[in-house]
Coordinates of N, CA and C and ligand atoms in Angstrom, one line a residue:
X1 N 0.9 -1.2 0.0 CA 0.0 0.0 0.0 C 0.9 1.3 0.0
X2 N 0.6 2.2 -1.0 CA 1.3 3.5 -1.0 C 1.0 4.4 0.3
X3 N 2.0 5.1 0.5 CA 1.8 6.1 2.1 C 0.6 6.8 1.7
X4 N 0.1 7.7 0.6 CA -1.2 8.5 0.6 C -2.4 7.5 0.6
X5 N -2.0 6.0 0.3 CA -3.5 5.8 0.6 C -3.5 4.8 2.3
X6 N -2.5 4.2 2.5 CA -2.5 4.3 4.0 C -3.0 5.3 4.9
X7 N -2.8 7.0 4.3 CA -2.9 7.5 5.3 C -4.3 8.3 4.9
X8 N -4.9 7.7 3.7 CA -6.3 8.3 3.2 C -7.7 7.0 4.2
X9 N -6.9 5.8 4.3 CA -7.1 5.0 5.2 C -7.5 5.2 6.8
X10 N -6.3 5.4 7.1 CA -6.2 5.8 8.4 C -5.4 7.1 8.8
X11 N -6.1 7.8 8.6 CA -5.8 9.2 9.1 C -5.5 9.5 10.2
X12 N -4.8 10.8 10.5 CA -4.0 11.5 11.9 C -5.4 12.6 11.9
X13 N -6.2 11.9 13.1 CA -7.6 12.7 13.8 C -7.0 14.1 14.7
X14 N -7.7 14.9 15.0 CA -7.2 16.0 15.7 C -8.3 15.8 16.9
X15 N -9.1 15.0 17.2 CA -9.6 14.3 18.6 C -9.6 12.9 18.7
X16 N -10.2 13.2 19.7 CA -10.4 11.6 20.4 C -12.0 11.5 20.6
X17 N -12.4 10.3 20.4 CA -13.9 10.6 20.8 C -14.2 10.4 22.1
X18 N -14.5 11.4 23.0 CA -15.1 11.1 24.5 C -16.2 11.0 24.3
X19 N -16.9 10.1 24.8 CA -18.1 9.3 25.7 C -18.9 10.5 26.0
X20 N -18.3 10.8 27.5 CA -19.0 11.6 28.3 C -20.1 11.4 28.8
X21 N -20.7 12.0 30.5 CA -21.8 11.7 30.3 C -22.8 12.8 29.9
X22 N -23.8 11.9 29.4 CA -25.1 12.9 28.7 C -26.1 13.0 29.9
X23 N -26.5 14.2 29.7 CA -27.3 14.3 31.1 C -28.7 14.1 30.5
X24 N -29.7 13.8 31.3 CA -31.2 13.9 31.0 C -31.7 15.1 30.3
X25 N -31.3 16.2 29.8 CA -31.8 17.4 29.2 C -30.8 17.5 27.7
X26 N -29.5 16.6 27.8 CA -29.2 16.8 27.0 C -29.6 15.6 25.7
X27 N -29.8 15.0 26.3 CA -30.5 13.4 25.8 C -31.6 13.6 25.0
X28 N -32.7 14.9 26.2 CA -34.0 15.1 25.5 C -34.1 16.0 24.2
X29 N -32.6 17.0 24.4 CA -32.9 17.7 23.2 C -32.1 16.8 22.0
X30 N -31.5 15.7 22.4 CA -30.9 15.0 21.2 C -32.2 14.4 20.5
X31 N -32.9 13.7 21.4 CA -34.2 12.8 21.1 C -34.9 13.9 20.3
X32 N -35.1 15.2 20.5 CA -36.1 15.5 20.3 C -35.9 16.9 18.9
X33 N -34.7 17.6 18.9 CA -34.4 18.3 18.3 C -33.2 18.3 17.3
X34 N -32.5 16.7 16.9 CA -31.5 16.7 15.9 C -31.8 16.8 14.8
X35 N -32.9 16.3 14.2 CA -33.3 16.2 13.0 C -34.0 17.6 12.5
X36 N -33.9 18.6 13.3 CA -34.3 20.2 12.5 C -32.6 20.5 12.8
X37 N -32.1 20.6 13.9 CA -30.6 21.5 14.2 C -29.5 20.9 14.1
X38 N -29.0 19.1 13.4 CA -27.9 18.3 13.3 C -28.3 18.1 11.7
X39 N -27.2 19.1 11.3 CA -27.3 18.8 9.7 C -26.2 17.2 9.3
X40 N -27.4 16.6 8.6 CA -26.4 14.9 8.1 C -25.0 15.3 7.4
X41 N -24.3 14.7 6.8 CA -23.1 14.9 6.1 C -22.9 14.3 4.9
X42 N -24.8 14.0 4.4 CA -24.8 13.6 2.9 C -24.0 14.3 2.1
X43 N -24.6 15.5 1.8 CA -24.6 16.3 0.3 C -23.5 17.7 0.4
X44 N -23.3 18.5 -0.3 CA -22.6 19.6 -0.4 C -24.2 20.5 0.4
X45 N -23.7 21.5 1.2 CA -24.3 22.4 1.9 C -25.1 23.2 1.3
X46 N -26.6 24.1 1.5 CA -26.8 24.9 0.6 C -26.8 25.8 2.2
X47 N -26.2 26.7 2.6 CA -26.3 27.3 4.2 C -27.5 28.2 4.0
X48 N -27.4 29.2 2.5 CA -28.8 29.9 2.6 C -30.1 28.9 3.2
X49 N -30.2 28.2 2.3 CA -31.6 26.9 2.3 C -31.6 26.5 3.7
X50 N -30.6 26.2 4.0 CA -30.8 25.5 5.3 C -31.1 26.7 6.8
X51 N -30.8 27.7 6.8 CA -31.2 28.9 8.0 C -32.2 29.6 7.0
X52 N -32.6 29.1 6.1 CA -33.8 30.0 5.5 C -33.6 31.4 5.1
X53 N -32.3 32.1 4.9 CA -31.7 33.7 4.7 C -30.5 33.7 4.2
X54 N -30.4 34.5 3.3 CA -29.4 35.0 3.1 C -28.9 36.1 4.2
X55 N -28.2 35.7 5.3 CA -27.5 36.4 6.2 C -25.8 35.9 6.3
X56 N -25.2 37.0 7.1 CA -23.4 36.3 7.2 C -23.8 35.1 8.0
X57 N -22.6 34.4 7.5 CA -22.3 32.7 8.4 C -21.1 32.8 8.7
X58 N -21.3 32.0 9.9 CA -20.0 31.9 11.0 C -20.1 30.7 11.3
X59 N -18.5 30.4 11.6 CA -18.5 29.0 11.7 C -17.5 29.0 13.2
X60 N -17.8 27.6 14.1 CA -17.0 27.9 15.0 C -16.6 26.3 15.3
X61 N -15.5 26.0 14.7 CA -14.8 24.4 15.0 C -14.8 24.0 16.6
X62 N -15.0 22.9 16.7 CA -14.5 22.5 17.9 C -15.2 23.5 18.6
X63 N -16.5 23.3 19.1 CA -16.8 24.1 20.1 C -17.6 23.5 21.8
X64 N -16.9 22.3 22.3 CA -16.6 21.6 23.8 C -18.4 21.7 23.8
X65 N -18.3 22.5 25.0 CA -20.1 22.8 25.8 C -20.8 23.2 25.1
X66 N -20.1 24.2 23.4 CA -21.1 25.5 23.2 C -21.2 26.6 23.7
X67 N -20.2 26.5 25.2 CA -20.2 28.6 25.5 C -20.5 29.5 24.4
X68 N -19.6 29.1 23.9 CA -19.1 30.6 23.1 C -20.2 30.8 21.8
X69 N -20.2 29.1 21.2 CA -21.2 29.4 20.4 C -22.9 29.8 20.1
X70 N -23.0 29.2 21.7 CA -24.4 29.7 22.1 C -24.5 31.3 22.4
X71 N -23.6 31.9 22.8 CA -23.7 33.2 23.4 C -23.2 33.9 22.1
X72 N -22.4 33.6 21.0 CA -22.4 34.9 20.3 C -23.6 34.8 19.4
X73 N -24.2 33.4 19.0 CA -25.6 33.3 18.5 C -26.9 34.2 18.9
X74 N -27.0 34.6 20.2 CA -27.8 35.2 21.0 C -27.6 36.4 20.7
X75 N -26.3 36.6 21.1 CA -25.8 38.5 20.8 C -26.1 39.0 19.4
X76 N -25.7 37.9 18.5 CA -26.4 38.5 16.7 C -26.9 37.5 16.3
X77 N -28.3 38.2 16.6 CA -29.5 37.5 16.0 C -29.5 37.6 14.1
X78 N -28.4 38.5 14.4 CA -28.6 38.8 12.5 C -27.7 37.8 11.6
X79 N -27.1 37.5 12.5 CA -25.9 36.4 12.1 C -26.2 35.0 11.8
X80 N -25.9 34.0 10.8 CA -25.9 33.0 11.1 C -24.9 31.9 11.7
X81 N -25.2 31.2 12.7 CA -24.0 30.1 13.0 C -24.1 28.7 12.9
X82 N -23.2 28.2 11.8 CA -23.0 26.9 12.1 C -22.1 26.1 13.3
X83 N -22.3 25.4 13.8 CA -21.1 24.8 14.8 C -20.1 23.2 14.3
X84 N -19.7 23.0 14.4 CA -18.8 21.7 14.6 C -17.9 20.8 15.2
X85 N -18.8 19.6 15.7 CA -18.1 19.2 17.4 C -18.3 17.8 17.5
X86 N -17.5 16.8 17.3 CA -17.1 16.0 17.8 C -18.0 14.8 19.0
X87 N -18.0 16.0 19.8 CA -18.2 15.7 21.0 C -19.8 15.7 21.3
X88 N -20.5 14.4 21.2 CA -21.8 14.4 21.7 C -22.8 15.0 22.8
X89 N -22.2 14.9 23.7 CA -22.3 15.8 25.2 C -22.5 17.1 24.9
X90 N -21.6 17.8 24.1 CA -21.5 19.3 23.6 C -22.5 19.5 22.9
X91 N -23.0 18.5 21.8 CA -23.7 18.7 20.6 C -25.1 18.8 21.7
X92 N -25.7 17.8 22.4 CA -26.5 17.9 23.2 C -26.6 19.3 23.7
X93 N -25.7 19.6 24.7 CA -25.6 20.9 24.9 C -26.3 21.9 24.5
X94 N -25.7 21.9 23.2 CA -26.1 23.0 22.1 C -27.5 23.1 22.0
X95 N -27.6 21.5 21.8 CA -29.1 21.6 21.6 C -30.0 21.8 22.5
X96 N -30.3 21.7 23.6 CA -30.7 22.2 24.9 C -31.0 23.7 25.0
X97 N -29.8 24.2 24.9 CA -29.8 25.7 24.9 C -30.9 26.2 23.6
X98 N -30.9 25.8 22.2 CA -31.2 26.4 21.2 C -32.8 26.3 21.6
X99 N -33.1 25.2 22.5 CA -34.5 24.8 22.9 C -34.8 26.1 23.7
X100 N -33.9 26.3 24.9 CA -34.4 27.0 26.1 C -34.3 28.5 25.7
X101 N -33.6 28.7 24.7 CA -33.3 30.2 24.7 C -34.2 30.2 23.0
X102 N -34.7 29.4 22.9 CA -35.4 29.7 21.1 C -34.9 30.4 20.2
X103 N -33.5 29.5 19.8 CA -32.7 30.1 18.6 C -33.1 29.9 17.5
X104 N -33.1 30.6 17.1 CA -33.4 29.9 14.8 C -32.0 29.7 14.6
X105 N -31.1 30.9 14.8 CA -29.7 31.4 13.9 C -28.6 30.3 14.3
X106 N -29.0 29.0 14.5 CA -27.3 27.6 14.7 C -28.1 26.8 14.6
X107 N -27.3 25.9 14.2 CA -27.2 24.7 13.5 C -25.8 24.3 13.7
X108 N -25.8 22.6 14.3 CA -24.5 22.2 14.4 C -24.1 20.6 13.5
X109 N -23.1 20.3 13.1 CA -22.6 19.3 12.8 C -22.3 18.1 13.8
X110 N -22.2 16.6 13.9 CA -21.5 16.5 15.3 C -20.4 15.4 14.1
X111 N -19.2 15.9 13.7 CA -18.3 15.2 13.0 C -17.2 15.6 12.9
X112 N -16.2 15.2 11.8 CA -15.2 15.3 11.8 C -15.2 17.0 11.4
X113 N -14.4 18.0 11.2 CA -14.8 18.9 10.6 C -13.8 19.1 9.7
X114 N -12.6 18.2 9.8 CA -11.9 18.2 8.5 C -12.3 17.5 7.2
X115 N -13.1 16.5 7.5 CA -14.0 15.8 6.3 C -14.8 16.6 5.8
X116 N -15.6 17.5 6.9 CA -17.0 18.2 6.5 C -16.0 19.0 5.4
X117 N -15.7 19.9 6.2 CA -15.1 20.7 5.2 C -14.5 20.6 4.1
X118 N -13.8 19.2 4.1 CA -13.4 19.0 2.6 C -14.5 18.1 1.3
X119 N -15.9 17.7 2.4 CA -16.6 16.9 1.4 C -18.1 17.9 1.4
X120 N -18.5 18.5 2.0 CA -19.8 18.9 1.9 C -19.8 20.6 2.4
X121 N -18.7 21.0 2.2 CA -18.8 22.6 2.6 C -18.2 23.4 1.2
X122 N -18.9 24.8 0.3 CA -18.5 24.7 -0.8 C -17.4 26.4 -0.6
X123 N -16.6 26.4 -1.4 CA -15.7 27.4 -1.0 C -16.7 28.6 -0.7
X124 N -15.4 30.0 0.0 CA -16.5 30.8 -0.1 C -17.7 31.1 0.5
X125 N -17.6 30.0 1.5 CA -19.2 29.9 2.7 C -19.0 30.8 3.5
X126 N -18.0 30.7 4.2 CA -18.6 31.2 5.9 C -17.5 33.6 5.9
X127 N -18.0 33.6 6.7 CA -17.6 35.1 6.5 C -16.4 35.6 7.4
X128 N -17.3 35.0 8.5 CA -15.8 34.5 10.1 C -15.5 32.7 10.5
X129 N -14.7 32.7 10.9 CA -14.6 31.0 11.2 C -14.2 31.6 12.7
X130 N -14.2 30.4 13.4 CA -13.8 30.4 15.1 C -13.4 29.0 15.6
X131 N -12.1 29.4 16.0 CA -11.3 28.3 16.4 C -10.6 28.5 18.1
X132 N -11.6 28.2 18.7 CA -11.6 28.8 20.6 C -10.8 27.6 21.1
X133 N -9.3 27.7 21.6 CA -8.7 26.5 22.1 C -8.8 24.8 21.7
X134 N -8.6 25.2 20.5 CA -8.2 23.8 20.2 C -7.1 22.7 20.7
X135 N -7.6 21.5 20.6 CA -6.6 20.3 21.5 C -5.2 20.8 21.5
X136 N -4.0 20.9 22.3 CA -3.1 21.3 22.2 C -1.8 20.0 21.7
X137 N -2.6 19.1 22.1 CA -2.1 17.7 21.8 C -0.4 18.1 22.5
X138 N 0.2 18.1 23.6 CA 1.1 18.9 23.7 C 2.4 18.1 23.8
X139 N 2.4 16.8 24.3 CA 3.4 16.1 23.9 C 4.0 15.5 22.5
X140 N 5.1 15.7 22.3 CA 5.9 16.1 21.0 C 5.4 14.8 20.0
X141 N 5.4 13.5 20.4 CA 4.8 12.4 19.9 C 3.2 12.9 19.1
X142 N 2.6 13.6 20.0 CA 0.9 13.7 19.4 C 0.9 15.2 18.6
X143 N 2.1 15.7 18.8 CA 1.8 17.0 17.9 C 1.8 17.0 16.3
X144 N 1.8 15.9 15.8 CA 0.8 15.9 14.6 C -0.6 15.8 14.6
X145 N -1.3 15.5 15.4 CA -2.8 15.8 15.4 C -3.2 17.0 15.7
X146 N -2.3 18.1 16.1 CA -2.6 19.4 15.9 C -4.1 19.3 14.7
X147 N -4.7 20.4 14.9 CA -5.2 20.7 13.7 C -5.0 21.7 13.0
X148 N -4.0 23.0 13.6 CA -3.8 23.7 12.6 C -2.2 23.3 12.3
X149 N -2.4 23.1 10.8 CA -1.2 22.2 10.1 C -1.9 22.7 8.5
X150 N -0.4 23.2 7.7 CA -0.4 23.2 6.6 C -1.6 23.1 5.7
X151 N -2.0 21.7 5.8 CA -2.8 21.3 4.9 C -4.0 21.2 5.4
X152 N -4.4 21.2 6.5 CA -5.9 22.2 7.2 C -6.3 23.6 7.0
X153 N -5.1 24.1 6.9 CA -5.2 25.9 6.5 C -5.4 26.1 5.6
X154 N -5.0 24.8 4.7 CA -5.0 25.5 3.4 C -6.8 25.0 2.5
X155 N -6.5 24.0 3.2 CA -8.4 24.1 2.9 C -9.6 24.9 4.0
X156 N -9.1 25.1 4.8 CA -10.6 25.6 5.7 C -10.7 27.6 5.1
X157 N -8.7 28.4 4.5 CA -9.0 29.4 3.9 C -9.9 28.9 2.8
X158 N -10.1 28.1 2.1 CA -10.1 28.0 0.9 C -12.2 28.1 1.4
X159 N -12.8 27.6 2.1 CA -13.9 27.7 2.2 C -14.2 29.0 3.0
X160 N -13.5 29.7 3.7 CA -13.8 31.5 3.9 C -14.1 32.6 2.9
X161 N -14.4 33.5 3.4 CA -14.8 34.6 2.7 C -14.2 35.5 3.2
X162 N -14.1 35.5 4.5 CA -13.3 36.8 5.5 C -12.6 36.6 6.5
X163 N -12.8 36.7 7.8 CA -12.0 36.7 8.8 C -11.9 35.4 9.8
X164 N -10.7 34.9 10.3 CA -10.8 33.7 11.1 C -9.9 34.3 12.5
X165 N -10.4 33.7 13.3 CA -10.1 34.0 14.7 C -9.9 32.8 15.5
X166 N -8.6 33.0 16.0 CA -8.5 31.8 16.7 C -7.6 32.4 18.4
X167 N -7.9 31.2 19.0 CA -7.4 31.4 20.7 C -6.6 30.4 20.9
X168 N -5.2 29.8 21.9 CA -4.8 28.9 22.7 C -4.1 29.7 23.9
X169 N -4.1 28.5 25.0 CA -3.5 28.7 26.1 C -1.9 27.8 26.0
X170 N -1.9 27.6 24.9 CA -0.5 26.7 24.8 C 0.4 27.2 24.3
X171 N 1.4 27.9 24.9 CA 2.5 28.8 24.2 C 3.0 28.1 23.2
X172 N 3.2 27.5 23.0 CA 4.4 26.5 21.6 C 3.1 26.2 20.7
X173 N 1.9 26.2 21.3 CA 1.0 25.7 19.9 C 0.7 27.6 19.5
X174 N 1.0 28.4 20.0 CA 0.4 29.5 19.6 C 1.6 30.0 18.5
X175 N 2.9 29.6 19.0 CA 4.0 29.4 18.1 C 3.6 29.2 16.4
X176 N 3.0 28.2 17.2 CA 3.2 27.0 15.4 C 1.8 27.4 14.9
X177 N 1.0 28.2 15.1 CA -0.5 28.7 14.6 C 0.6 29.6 13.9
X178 N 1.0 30.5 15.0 CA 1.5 31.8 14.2 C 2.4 31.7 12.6
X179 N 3.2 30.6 12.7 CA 4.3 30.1 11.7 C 3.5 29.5 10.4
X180 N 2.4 29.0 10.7 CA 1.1 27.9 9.6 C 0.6 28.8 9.1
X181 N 0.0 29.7 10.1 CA -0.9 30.8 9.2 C 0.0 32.0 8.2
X182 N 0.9 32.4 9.3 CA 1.6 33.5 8.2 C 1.9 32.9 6.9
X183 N 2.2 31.5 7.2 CA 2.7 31.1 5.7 C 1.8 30.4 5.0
X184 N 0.4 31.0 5.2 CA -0.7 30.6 4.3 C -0.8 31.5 2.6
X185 N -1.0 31.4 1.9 CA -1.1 31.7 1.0 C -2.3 32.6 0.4
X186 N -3.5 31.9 1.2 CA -4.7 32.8 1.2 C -4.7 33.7 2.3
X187 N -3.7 33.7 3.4 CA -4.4 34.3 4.4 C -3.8 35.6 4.6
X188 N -4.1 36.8 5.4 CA -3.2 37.7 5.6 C -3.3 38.1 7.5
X189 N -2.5 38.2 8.2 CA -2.5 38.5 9.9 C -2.6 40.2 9.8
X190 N -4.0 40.2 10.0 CA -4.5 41.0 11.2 C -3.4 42.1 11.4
X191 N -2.9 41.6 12.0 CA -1.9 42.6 13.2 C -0.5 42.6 12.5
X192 N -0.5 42.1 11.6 CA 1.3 42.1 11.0 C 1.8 40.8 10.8
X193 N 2.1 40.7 9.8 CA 3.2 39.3 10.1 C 4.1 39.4 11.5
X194 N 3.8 37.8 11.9 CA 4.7 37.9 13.2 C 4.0 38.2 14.8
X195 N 3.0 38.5 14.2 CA 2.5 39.5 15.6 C 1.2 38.7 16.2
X196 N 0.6 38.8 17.1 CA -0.4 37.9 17.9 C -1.3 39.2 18.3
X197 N -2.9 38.9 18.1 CA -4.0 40.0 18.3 C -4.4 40.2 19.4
X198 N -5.4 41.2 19.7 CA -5.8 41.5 20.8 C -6.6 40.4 21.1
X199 N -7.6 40.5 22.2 CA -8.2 39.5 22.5 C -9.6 39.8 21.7
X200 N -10.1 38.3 21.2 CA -11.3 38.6 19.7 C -12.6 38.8 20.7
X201 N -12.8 40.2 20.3 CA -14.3 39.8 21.0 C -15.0 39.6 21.1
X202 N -15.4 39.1 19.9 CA -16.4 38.2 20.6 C -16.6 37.0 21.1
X203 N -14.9 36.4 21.4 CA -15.1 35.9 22.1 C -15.8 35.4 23.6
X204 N -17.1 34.7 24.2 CA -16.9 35.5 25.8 C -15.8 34.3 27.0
X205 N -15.9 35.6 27.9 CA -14.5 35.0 28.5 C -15.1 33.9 29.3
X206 N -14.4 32.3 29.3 CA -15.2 31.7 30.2 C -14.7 31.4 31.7
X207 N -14.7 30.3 32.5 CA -14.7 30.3 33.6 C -13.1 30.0 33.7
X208 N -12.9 29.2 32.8 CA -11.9 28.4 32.6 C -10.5 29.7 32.2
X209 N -11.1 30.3 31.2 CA -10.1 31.2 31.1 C -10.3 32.5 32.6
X210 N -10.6 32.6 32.8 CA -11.1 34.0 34.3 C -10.1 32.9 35.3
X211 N -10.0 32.0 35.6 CA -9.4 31.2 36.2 C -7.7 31.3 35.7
X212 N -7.7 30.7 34.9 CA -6.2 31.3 33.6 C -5.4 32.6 34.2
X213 N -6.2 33.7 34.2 CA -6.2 35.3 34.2 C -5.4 35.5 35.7
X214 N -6.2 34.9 36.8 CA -6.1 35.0 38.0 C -4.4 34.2 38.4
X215 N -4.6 33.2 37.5 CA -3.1 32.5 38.0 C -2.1 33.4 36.7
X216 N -2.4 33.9 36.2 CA -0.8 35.0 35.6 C -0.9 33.7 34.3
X217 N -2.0 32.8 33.4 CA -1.3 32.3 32.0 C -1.6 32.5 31.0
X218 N -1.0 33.1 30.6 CA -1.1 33.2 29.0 C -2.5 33.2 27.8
X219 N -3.0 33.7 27.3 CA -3.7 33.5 26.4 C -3.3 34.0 25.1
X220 N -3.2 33.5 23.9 CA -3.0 34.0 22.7 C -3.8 33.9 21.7
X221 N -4.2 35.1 20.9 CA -4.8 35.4 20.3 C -4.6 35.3 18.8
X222 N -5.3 35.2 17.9 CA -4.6 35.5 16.1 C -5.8 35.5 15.4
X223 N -6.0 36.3 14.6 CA -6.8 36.7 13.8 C -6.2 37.5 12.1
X224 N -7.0 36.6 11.7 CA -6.3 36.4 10.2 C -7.6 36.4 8.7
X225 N -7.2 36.8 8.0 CA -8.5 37.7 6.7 C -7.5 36.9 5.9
X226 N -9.0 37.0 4.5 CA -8.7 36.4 3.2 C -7.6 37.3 2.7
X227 N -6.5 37.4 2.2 CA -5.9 38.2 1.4 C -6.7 39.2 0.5
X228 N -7.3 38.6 -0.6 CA -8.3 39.0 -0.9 C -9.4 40.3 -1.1
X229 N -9.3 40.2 0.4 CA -11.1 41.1 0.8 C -10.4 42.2 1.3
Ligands
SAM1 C1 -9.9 21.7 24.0 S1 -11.5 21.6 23.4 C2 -12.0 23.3 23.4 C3 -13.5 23.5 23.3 C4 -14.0 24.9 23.2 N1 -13.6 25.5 22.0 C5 -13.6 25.8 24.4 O1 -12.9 26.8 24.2 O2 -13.9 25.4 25.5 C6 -11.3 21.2 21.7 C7 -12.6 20.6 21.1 O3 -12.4 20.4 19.7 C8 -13.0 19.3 19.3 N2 -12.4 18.8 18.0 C9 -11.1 18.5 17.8 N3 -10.9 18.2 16.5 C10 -12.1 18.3 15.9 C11 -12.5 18.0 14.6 N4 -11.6 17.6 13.6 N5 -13.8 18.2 14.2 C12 -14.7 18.6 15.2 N6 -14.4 18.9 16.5 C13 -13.1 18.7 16.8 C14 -12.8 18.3 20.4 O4 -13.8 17.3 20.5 C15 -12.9 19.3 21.6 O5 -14.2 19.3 22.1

């Protein structure tokens, strides 16, 4: 077997699937609400069709519980958000909230989001992307499942239209974001080559990071636009 199709085979994942437990509310909105808010991973996307409007779309990878993507959904109601997560427990989550707070504007995935993106998302979709503390994978052995790597960048610019925003608490992964993206081809840094952004706001701050803050660590920021626009 040739190395590209061994590794088209068995691919280097950027999670792991946790379990987790699902609580009784998150269960009910899985039971009860995936089949309007868990888009399948048939077909190529139509994102107007599917939120019914031509409005901006935002996308936010890897989003754990949903903090962030439930609360910036709320704050712009004008906005569309897709989510994409792995993590069932989260996806539940999401869904729970979209019940309790009566969202129209999200819609989540619960998959890979390097497949989505490369099989069912069409260039040119989304306006902002959001990438809030991704796995740091931080021992030197697993730092290929990073997910920002060369050839992730160079397809997830390829399905933007504008601006991507990303966060870590891992100094050496904020390193190697900084090094991948400057040397993107579609992309241009915000703040200068070389340089790391203010804090994105819309991100909101969560417990976890307020906790961070208090003990003196680090957070790094990067925000980066189509060349382009
Ligand atoms: C460290 S957590 C951060 C969660 C959240 N963004 C936050 O700030 O709390 C990273 C999340 O990314 C998800 N993830 C990693 N790789 C992914 C992928 N390829 N597609 C979808 N989700 C992914 C994991 O399941 C995990 O929940």
């Amino acid at each position: 077997m040739s190395e590209t199709s061994s590794l088209q085979n068995n691919p280097i994942r950027s999670f792991v699937r946790r379990s987790g437990r699902i609580t009784a509310s998150q269960q009910h909105a899985i039971d009860t609400m995936w089949s309007e808010f868990v888009l399948e991973t048939k077909q190529p996307y139509d994102l107007n069709a599917i939120f019914g409007r031509n409005a901006p779309k935002h996308l936010e990878i890897g989003f754990g519980m949903g903090d962030a993507l439930v609360e910036m959904a709320q704050a712009h109601p004008e906005n569309d958000y897709l989510g994409m997560e792995v993590y069932l427990a989260g996806v539940g989550r999401v869904l729970a909230q979209i019940e309790s707070l009566g969202l129209k504007n999200i819609r989540v995935i619960c998959d890979d989001a390097v497949e989505v993106l490369k099989n069912n998302v069409s260039p040119a979709s989304f306006d902002t992307v959001y990438i809030f503390f991704p796995d740091p994978w931080h021992k030197t052995k697993h730092n290929k499942r990073r997910l920002i790597q060369p050839e992730f960048v160079n397809l997830l610019s390829s399905r933007m239209a504008g601006h991507l925003f990303l966060a870590t608490d891992w100094e050496d992964y904020a390193h190697q974001m900084l090094e991948v993206l400057d040397n993107t081809p579609l992309l241009k840094n915000h703040s200068g080559t070389g340089n790391y952004a203010p804090r994105c706001e819309a991100r909101p701050l969560t417990k976890f990071e307020k906790r961070g803050q208090r003990l003196g660590h680090g957070v790094w920021d990067l925000h980066y636009q189509l060349e382009a626009i």
